[in-house]
mmCIF file of C-alpha atoms in Angstrom:
data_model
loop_
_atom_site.group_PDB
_atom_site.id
_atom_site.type_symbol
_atom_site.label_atom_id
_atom_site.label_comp_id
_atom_site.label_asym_id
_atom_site.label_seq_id
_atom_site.Cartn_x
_atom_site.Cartn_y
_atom_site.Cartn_z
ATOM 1 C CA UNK A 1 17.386 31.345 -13.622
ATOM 2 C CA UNK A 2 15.308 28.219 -12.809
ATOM 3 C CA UNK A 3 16.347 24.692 -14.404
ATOM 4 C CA UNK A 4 14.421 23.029 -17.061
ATOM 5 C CA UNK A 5 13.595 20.305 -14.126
ATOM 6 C CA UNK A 6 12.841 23.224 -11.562
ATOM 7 C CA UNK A 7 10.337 24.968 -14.547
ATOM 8 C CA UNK A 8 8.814 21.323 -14.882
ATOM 9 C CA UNK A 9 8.130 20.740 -11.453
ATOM 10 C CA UNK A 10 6.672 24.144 -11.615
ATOM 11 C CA UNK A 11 4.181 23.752 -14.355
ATOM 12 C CA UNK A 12 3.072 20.109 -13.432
ATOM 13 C CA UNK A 13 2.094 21.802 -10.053
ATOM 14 C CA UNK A 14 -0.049 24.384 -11.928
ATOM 15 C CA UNK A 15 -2.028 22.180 -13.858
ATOM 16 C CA UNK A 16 -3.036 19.176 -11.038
ATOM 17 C CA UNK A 17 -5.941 20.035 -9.795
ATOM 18 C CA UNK A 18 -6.918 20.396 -5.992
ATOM 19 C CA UNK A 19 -8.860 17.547 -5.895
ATOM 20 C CA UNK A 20 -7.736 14.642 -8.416
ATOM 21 C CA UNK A 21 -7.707 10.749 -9.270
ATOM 22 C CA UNK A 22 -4.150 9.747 -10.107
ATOM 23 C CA UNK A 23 -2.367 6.068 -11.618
ATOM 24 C CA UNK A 24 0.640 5.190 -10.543
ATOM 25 C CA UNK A 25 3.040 1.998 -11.008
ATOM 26 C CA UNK A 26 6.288 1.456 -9.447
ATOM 27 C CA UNK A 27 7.767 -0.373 -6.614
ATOM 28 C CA UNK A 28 7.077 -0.674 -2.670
ATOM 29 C CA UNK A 29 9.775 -2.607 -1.652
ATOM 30 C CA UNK A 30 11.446 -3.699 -4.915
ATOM 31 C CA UNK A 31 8.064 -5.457 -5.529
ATOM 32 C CA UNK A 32 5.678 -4.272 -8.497
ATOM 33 C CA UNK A 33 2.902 -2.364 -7.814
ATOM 34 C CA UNK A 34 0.100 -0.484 -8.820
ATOM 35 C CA UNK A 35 -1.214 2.395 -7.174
ATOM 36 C CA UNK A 36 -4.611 4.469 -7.262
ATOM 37 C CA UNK A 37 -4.835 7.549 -5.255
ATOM 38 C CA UNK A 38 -7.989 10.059 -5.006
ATOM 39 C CA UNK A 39 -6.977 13.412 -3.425
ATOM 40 C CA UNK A 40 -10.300 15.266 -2.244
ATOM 41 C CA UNK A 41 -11.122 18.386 -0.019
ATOM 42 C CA UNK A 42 -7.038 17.887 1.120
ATOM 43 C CA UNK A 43 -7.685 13.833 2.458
ATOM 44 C CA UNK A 44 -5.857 11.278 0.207
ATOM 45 C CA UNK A 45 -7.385 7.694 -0.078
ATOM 46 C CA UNK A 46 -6.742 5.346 -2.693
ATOM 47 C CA UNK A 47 -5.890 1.815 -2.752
ATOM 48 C CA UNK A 48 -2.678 -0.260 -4.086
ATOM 49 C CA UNK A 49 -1.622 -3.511 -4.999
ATOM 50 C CA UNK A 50 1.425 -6.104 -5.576
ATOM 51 C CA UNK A 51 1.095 -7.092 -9.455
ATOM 52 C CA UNK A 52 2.545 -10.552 -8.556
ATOM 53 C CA UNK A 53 -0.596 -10.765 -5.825
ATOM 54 C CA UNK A 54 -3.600 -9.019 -7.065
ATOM 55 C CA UNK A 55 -5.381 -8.323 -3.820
ATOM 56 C CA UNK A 56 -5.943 -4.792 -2.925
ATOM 57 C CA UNK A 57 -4.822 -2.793 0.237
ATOM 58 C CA UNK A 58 -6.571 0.105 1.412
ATOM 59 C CA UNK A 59 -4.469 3.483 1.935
ATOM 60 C CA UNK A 60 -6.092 6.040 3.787
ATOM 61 C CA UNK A 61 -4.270 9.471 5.602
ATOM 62 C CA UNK A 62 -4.475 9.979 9.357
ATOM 63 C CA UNK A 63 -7.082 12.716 10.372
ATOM 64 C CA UNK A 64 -3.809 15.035 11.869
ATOM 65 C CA UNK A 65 -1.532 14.676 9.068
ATOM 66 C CA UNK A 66 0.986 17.445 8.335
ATOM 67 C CA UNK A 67 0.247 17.783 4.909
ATOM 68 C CA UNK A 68 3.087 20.666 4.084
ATOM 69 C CA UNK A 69 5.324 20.388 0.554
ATOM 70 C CA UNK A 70 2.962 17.487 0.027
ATOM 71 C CA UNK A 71 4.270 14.937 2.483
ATOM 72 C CA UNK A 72 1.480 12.492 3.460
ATOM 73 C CA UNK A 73 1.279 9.827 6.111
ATOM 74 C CA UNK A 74 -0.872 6.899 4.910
ATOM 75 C CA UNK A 75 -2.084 3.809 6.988
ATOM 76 C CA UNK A 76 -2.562 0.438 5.242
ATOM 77 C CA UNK A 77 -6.359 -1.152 5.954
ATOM 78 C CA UNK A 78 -6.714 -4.522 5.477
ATOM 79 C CA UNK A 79 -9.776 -6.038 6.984
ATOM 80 C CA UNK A 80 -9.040 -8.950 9.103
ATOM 81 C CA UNK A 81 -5.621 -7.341 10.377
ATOM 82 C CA UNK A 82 -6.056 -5.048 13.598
ATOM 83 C CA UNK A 83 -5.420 -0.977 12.731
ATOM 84 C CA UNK A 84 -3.135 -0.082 15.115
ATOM 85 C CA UNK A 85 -0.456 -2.228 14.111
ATOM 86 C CA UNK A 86 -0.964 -1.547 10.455
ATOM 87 C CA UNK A 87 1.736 -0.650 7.877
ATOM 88 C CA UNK A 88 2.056 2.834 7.173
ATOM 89 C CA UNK A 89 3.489 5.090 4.135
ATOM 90 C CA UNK A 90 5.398 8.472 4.672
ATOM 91 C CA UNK A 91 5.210 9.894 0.922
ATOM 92 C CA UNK A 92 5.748 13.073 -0.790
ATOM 93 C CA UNK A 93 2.955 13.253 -3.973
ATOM 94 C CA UNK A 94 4.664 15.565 -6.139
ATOM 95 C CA UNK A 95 3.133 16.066 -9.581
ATOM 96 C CA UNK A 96 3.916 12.631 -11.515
ATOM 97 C CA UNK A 97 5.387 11.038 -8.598
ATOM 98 C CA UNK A 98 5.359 9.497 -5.242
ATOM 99 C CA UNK A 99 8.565 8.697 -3.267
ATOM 100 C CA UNK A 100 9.116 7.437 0.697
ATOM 101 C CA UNK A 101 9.018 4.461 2.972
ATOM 102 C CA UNK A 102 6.841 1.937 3.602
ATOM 103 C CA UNK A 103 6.950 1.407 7.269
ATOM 104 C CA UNK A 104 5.887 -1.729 9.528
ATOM 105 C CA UNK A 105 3.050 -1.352 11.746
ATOM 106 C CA UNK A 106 6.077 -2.403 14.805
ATOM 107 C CA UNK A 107 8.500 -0.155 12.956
ATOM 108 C CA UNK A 108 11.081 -2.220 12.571
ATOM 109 C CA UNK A 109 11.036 -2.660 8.942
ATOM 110 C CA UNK A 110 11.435 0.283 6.481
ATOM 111 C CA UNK A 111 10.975 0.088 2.347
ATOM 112 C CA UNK A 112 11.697 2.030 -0.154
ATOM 113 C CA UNK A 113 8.391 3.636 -2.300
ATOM 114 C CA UNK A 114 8.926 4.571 -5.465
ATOM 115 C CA UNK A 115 5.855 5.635 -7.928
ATOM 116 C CA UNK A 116 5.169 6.754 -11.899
ATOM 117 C CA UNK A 117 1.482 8.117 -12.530
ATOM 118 C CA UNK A 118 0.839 5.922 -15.837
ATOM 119 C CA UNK A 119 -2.011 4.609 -18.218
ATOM 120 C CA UNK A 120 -0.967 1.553 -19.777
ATOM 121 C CA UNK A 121 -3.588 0.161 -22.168
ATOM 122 C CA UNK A 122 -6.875 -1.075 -20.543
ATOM 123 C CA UNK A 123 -6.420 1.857 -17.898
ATOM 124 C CA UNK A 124 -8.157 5.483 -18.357
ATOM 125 C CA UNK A 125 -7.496 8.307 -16.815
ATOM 126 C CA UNK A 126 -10.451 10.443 -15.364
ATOM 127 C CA UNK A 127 -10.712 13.751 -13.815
ATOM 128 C CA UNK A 128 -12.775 13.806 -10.273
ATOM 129 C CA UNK A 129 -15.986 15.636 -9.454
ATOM 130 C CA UNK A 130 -18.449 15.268 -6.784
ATOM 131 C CA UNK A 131 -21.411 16.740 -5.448
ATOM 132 C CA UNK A 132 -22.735 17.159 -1.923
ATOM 133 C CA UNK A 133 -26.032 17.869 -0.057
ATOM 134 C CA UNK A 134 -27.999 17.469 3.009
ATOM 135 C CA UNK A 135 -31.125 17.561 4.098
ATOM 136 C CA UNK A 136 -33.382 17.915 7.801
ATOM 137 C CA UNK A 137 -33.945 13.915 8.915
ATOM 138 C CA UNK A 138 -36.595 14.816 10.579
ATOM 139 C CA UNK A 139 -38.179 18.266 9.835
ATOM 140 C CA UNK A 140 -40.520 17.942 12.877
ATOM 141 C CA UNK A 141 -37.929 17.750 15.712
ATOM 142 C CA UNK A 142 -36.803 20.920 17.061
ATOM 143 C CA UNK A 143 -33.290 20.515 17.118
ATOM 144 C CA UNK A 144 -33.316 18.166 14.096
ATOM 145 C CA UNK A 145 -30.862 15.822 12.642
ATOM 146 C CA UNK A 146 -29.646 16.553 9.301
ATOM 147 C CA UNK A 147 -27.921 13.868 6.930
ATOM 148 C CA UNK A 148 -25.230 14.573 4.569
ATOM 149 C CA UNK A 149 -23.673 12.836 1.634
ATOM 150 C CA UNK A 150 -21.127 13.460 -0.963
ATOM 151 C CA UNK A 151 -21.142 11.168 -4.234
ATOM 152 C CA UNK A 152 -17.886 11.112 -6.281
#
């Protein structure tokens, strides 16, 4: 038989959906944080930032990410600061949690990530839909051009 952590795990799994908006608080380097991650058509983006700062950091995945048993690899955007170099997380999103390393854009420093989806008071939590369409730019033209949005 399965634990009663193992059967947790389990149903936690069962009931997130595919594509979701999740809250988390924890740390990312001992240092509070807050956390808000979308999940959508298997890309994660989201955002995060140090309570004792207040000034948000991108988080986006890499286009080739090996996304098996939920491990993610997420690159820190911060406009002003060059891309390559930026910090990156290697997480596993599992249910209620997120645990892994932050990692320095040279590599030489690695941090502990530690995450609790929660909804203090003042914070709501929502479920994610979206909607999608295109249409011909330019009906005329032969080979056309067609535009496509998504609104979440």
């Amino acid at each position: 038989g399965k634990n009663d952590e193992s059967q947790a795990a389990e149903s936690q799994a069962a009931q997130t959906p595919k594509d979701y908006y999740k809250r988390f608080v924890g740390t990312v380097a001992g240092m509070p944080v807050v956390v808000n991650i979308e999940v959508y058509n298997n890309r994660v983006h989201g955002d995060y930032y140090y309570e004792k700062y207040g000034k948000p950091v991108e988080l986006n995945d890499w286009e080739d990410t090996a996304k098996n048993d939920a491990e993610w690899y997420l690159t820190e955007y911060d406009a002003g600061k060059q891309e390559e170099n930026s910090p990156h997380w290697q997480v596993k999103i599992e249910g209620n949690t997120i645990k892994g390393k932050w990692i320095s854009g040279d590599k030489t420093k690695t941090y502990d990530i530690a995450l609790q989806e929660a909804y203090p008071a003042g914070s709501y939590k929502f479920d994610l839909r979206y909607n999608a369409d295109s249409v011909k730019f330019k009906p005329s033209m032969e080979a056309g051009a067609n535009s496509t949005w998504q609104i979440l």
